[in-house]
């Protein structure tokens, strides 16, 4: 019986990856200057608009628009063609308490595990496969490689006239 498995990947300028790139750049910039900062940033992109939102607690003044522009530049876009909206506030007291100290410790438990904050993020899980050295399914590895090569071909001039937004889909028959 034949089985077909498909996977897709996106190039650096695709909105999904671009938003991750911007959020990562903001996080890296803040943590470089304040290693104890707490950063929960979400980024949305639509058309020529970038929206940065979330909660940040830090001792520095984050350069959110500058970080966003630099990430856009790295992705191959002209950052001056985008409107950047920023709606960020300090981390809420409730989340701060949960990240700093567990509910058990706040209730008086003094065990080693109770001293660890639980945080406020979810857990993501997946699986590994022996199908590839990367432990990822073959269609996904191939889709990633196509996008990586497209990004490289665009930036080194091998292919002219393509933009940074792209996607690949690979189907493998087993």
PDB file of C-alpha atoms in Angstrom:
ATOM      1  CA  UNK A   1       0.000   0.000   0.000  1.00  0.00           C
ATOM      2  CA  UNK A   2       1.391   3.395  -0.988  1.00  0.00           C
ATOM      3  CA  UNK A   3       1.358   6.186   1.544  1.00  0.00           C
ATOM      4  CA  UNK A   4       1.817   9.846   0.619  1.00  0.00           C
ATOM      5  CA  UNK A   5       3.106  12.257   3.235  1.00  0.00           C
ATOM      6  CA  UNK A   6       3.329  15.991   2.619  1.00  0.00           C
ATOM      7  CA  UNK A   7       4.970  18.875   4.430  1.00  0.00           C
ATOM      8  CA  UNK A   8       5.538  22.536   3.758  1.00  0.00           C
ATOM      9  CA  UNK A   9       8.062  25.150   4.748  1.00  0.00           C
ATOM     10  CA  UNK A  10       8.284  28.898   4.248  1.00  0.00           C
ATOM     11  CA  UNK A  11      11.013  31.312   3.198  1.00  0.00           C
ATOM     12  CA  UNK A  12      12.362  34.024   5.486  1.00  0.00           C
ATOM     13  CA  UNK A  13       9.946  36.706   4.279  1.00  0.00           C
ATOM     14  CA  UNK A  14       6.750  34.694   4.667  1.00  0.00           C
ATOM     15  CA  UNK A  15       4.548  36.367   7.305  1.00  0.00           C
ATOM     16  CA  UNK A  16       4.714  33.362   9.663  1.00  0.00           C
ATOM     17  CA  UNK A  17       8.503  33.243   9.658  1.00  0.00           C
ATOM     18  CA  UNK A  18       8.841  37.034   9.501  1.00  0.00           C
ATOM     19  CA  UNK A  19       6.801  37.428  12.691  1.00  0.00           C
ATOM     20  CA  UNK A  20       8.968  34.833  14.456  1.00  0.00           C
ATOM     21  CA  UNK A  21      12.110  36.585  13.195  1.00  0.00           C
ATOM     22  CA  UNK A  22      10.924  39.940  14.577  1.00  0.00           C
ATOM     23  CA  UNK A  23       9.932  38.467  17.956  1.00  0.00           C
ATOM     24  CA  UNK A  24      13.260  36.610  18.220  1.00  0.00           C
ATOM     25  CA  UNK A  25      15.198  39.765  17.342  1.00  0.00           C
ATOM     26  CA  UNK A  26      13.332  41.741  20.028  1.00  0.00           C
ATOM     27  CA  UNK A  27      13.956  39.012  22.622  1.00  0.00           C
ATOM     28  CA  UNK A  28      17.659  38.735  21.758  1.00  0.00           C
ATOM     29  CA  UNK A  29      18.125  42.510  21.852  1.00  0.00           C
ATOM     30  CA  UNK A  30      16.491  42.850  25.276  1.00  0.00           C
ATOM     31  CA  UNK A  31      18.201  39.822  26.850  1.00  0.00           C
ATOM     32  CA  UNK A  32      21.608  40.994  25.614  1.00  0.00           C
ATOM     33  CA  UNK A  33      21.223  44.158  27.709  1.00  0.00           C
ATOM     34  CA  UNK A  34      19.105  42.743  30.549  1.00  0.00           C
ATOM     35  CA  UNK A  35      19.540  38.968  31.078  1.00  0.00           C
ATOM     36  CA  UNK A  36      16.849  38.953  33.793  1.00  0.00           C
ATOM     37  CA  UNK A  37      14.177  40.556  31.595  1.00  0.00           C
ATOM     38  CA  UNK A  38      10.847  38.865  31.049  1.00  0.00           C
ATOM     39  CA  UNK A  39       9.638  39.069  27.490  1.00  0.00           C
ATOM     40  CA  UNK A  40       6.364  37.741  26.111  1.00  0.00           C
ATOM     41  CA  UNK A  41       5.989  39.304  22.671  1.00  0.00           C
ATOM     42  CA  UNK A  42       3.661  38.400  19.836  1.00  0.00           C
ATOM     43  CA  UNK A  43       4.016  39.810  16.338  1.00  0.00           C
ATOM     44  CA  UNK A  44       1.391  39.996  13.607  1.00  0.00           C
ATOM     45  CA  UNK A  45       1.850  41.013   9.987  1.00  0.00           C
ATOM     46  CA  UNK A  46      -0.775  41.977   7.477  1.00  0.00           C
ATOM     47  CA  UNK A  47      -0.022  43.755   4.248  1.00  0.00           C
ATOM     48  CA  UNK A  48       2.445  46.510   5.045  1.00  0.00           C
ATOM     49  CA  UNK A  49       1.557  46.591   8.745  1.00  0.00           C
ATOM     50  CA  UNK A  50       3.480  45.000  11.599  1.00  0.00           C
ATOM     51  CA  UNK A  51       1.901  44.800  15.052  1.00  0.00           C
ATOM     52  CA  UNK A  52       4.073  44.098  18.106  1.00  0.00           C
ATOM     53  CA  UNK A  53       2.174  43.348  21.284  1.00  0.00           C
ATOM     54  CA  UNK A  54       2.718  41.654  24.608  1.00  0.00           C
ATOM     55  CA  UNK A  55       4.196  42.102  28.043  1.00  0.00           C
ATOM     56  CA  UNK A  56       7.792  43.022  28.850  1.00  0.00           C
ATOM     57  CA  UNK A  57       9.427  43.630  32.209  1.00  0.00           C
ATOM     58  CA  UNK A  58      12.977  44.915  31.945  1.00  0.00           C
ATOM     59  CA  UNK A  59      15.375  47.467  33.381  1.00  0.00           C
ATOM     60  CA  UNK A  60      16.126  48.913  29.919  1.00  0.00           C
ATOM     61  CA  UNK A  61      14.084  50.848  27.382  1.00  0.00           C
ATOM     62  CA  UNK A  62      13.484  48.308  24.594  1.00  0.00           C
ATOM     63  CA  UNK A  63      14.000  49.560  21.055  1.00  0.00           C
ATOM     64  CA  UNK A  64      11.022  47.675  19.633  1.00  0.00           C
ATOM     65  CA  UNK A  65      10.573  49.654  16.414  1.00  0.00           C
ATOM     66  CA  UNK A  66      14.313  49.592  15.665  1.00  0.00           C
ATOM     67  CA  UNK A  67      14.435  45.825  16.263  1.00  0.00           C
ATOM     68  CA  UNK A  68      11.432  45.358  13.992  1.00  0.00           C
ATOM     69  CA  UNK A  69      13.017  47.428  11.230  1.00  0.00           C
ATOM     70  CA  UNK A  70      16.290  45.491  11.492  1.00  0.00           C
ATOM     71  CA  UNK A  71      14.453  42.150  11.256  1.00  0.00           C
ATOM     72  CA  UNK A  72      12.544  43.395   8.195  1.00  0.00           C
ATOM     73  CA  UNK A  73      15.849  44.449   6.632  1.00  0.00           C
ATOM     74  CA  UNK A  74      17.402  41.029   7.386  1.00  0.00           C
ATOM     75  CA  UNK A  75      14.438  39.333   5.727  1.00  0.00           C
ATOM     76  CA  UNK A  76      14.973  41.341   2.540  1.00  0.00           C
ATOM     77  CA  UNK A  77      12.290  43.989   2.922  1.00  0.00           C
ATOM     78  CA  UNK A  78      12.579  47.767   2.901  1.00  0.00           C
ATOM     79  CA  UNK A  79      11.520  48.583   6.484  1.00  0.00           C
ATOM     80  CA  UNK A  80      10.434  52.097   5.467  1.00  0.00           C
ATOM     81  CA  UNK A  81       7.536  50.580   3.532  1.00  0.00           C
ATOM     82  CA  UNK A  82       5.917  49.216   6.718  1.00  0.00           C
ATOM     83  CA  UNK A  83       3.816  50.814   9.428  1.00  0.00           C
ATOM     84  CA  UNK A  84       4.883  49.455  12.811  1.00  0.00           C
ATOM     85  CA  UNK A  85       2.388  49.483  15.672  1.00  0.00           C
ATOM     86  CA  UNK A  86       3.560  48.697  19.201  1.00  0.00           C
ATOM     87  CA  UNK A  87       1.220  47.859  22.061  1.00  0.00           C
ATOM     88  CA  UNK A  88       3.360  46.514  24.880  1.00  0.00           C
ATOM     89  CA  UNK A  89       2.958  46.821  28.641  1.00  0.00           C
ATOM     90  CA  UNK A  90       4.737  45.607  31.755  1.00  0.00           C
ATOM     91  CA  UNK A  91       4.091  42.022  32.731  1.00  0.00           C
ATOM     92  CA  UNK A  92       0.943  41.658  34.825  1.00  0.00           C
ATOM     93  CA  UNK A  93       1.363  41.026  38.544  1.00  0.00           C
ATOM     94  CA  UNK A  94      -0.491  37.685  38.299  1.00  0.00           C
ATOM     95  CA  UNK A  95       1.808  36.337  35.596  1.00  0.00           C
ATOM     96  CA  UNK A  96       4.860  37.767  37.364  1.00  0.00           C
ATOM     97  CA  UNK A  97       3.908  35.932  40.546  1.00  0.00           C
ATOM     98  CA  UNK A  98       3.417  32.636  38.675  1.00  0.00           C
ATOM     99  CA  UNK A  99       6.741  32.926  36.891  1.00  0.00           C
ATOM    100  CA  UNK A 100       8.693  33.945  39.998  1.00  0.00           C
ATOM    101  CA  UNK A 101       7.223  31.596  42.573  1.00  0.00           C
ATOM    102  CA  UNK A 102       5.043  28.535  42.224  1.00  0.00           C
ATOM    103  CA  UNK A 103       1.569  28.401  43.708  1.00  0.00           C
ATOM    104  CA  UNK A 104       2.838  25.700  46.117  1.00  0.00           C
ATOM    105  CA  UNK A 105       5.549  28.011  47.505  1.00  0.00           C
ATOM    106  CA  UNK A 106       3.039  30.824  47.862  1.00  0.00           C
ATOM    107  CA  UNK A 107       0.931  28.394  49.917  1.00  0.00           C
ATOM    108  CA  UNK A 108       3.848  27.650  52.286  1.00  0.00           C
ATOM    109  CA  UNK A 109       5.472  24.569  50.698  1.00  0.00           C
ATOM    110  CA  UNK A 110       9.254  24.892  51.098  1.00  0.00           C
ATOM    111  CA  UNK A 111      10.373  21.889  49.006  1.00  0.00           C
ATOM    112  CA  UNK A 112      12.925  22.313  46.206  1.00  0.00           C
ATOM    113  CA  UNK A 113      10.292  21.887  43.493  1.00  0.00           C
ATOM    114  CA  UNK A 114       7.969  24.419  45.071  1.00  0.00           C
ATOM    115  CA  UNK A 115      10.632  27.094  44.686  1.00  0.00           C
ATOM    116  CA  UNK A 116      10.463  26.891  40.889  1.00  0.00           C
ATOM    117  CA  UNK A 117       8.029  29.175  39.081  1.00  0.00           C
ATOM    118  CA  UNK A 118       5.729  27.417  36.635  1.00  0.00           C
ATOM    119  CA  UNK A 119       5.692  30.180  34.042  1.00  0.00           C
ATOM    120  CA  UNK A 120       2.755  31.006  31.848  1.00  0.00           C
ATOM    121  CA  UNK A 121       3.617  29.294  28.577  1.00  0.00           C
ATOM    122  CA  UNK A 122       2.189  26.078  27.189  1.00  0.00           C
ATOM    123  CA  UNK A 123       4.092  22.931  26.347  1.00  0.00           C
ATOM    124  CA  UNK A 124       4.553  21.748  22.775  1.00  0.00           C
ATOM    125  CA  UNK A 125       5.481  18.183  21.994  1.00  0.00           C
ATOM    126  CA  UNK A 126       6.168  16.184  18.890  1.00  0.00           C
ATOM    127  CA  UNK A 127       8.055  13.124  17.850  1.00  0.00           C
ATOM    128  CA  UNK A 128      11.421  12.194  16.400  1.00  0.00           C
ATOM    129  CA  UNK A 129      11.939   9.762  13.566  1.00  0.00           C
ATOM    130  CA  UNK A 130      14.967   7.874  12.292  1.00  0.00           C
ATOM    131  CA  UNK A 131      13.958   8.708   8.726  1.00  0.00           C
ATOM    132  CA  UNK A 132      16.569  11.495   8.467  1.00  0.00           C
ATOM    133  CA  UNK A 133      19.716  12.554  10.368  1.00  0.00           C
ATOM    134  CA  UNK A 134      17.762  15.595  11.617  1.00  0.00           C
ATOM    135  CA  UNK A 135      15.197  13.246  13.209  1.00  0.00           C
ATOM    136  CA  UNK A 136      12.458  14.971  11.187  1.00  0.00           C
ATOM    137  CA  UNK A 137      10.161  13.435   8.564  1.00  0.00           C
ATOM    138  CA  UNK A 138      11.734  13.445   5.075  1.00  0.00           C
ATOM    139  CA  UNK A 139       9.077  15.664   3.428  1.00  0.00           C
ATOM    140  CA  UNK A 140       9.709  18.371   6.049  1.00  0.00           C
ATOM    141  CA  UNK A 141      13.505  18.189   5.673  1.00  0.00           C
ATOM    142  CA  UNK A 142      13.158  18.513   1.887  1.00  0.00           C
ATOM    143  CA  UNK A 143      10.694  21.410   2.145  1.00  0.00           C
ATOM    144  CA  UNK A 144      13.030  23.240   4.561  1.00  0.00           C
ATOM    145  CA  UNK A 145      15.981  22.677   2.209  1.00  0.00           C
ATOM    146  CA  UNK A 146      14.090  24.066  -0.790  1.00  0.00           C
ATOM    147  CA  UNK A 147      13.226  27.238   1.146  1.00  0.00           C
ATOM    148  CA  UNK A 148      16.773  27.577   2.485  1.00  0.00           C
ATOM    149  CA  UNK A 149      18.133  27.332  -1.054  1.00  0.00           C
ATOM    150  CA  UNK A 150      15.572  29.827  -2.376  1.00  0.00           C
ATOM    151  CA  UNK A 151      16.567  32.292   0.371  1.00  0.00           C
ATOM    152  CA  UNK A 152      20.252  31.826  -0.479  1.00  0.00           C
ATOM    153  CA  UNK A 153      19.668  32.132  -4.241  1.00  0.00           C
ATOM    154  CA  UNK A 154      17.748  35.374  -3.686  1.00  0.00           C
ATOM    155  CA  UNK A 155      20.357  36.953  -1.399  1.00  0.00           C
ATOM    156  CA  UNK A 156      23.431  35.934  -3.406  1.00  0.00           C
ATOM    157  CA  UNK A 157      21.884  36.998  -6.728  1.00  0.00           C
ATOM    158  CA  UNK A 158      21.676  33.528  -8.313  1.00  0.00           C
ATOM    159  CA  UNK A 159      17.971  34.135  -8.922  1.00  0.00           C
ATOM    160  CA  UNK A 160      16.908  37.717  -9.553  1.00  0.00           C
ATOM    161  CA  UNK A 161      13.470  39.188  -9.228  1.00  0.00           C
ATOM    162  CA  UNK A 162      12.040  37.001  -6.485  1.00  0.00           C
ATOM    163  CA  UNK A 163      10.946  38.437  -3.175  1.00  0.00           C
ATOM    164  CA  UNK A 164      11.604  37.121   0.325  1.00  0.00           C
ATOM    165  CA  UNK A 165       8.114  35.608   0.747  1.00  0.00           C
ATOM    166  CA  UNK A 166       7.892  32.035  -0.478  1.00  0.00           C
ATOM    167  CA  UNK A 167       6.664  28.583   0.383  1.00  0.00           C
ATOM    168  CA  UNK A 168       7.489  25.035  -0.653  1.00  0.00           C
ATOM    169  CA  UNK A 169       5.435  21.892  -0.374  1.00  0.00           C
ATOM    170  CA  UNK A 170       6.894  18.426  -0.767  1.00  0.00           C
ATOM    171  CA  UNK A 171       4.990  15.144  -1.062  1.00  0.00           C
ATOM    172  CA  UNK A 172       6.815  11.828  -0.737  1.00  0.00           C
ATOM    173  CA  UNK A 173       5.354   8.499  -1.806  1.00  0.00           C
ATOM    174  CA  UNK A 174       6.340   5.677   0.561  1.00  0.00           C
TER     175      UNK A 174
END
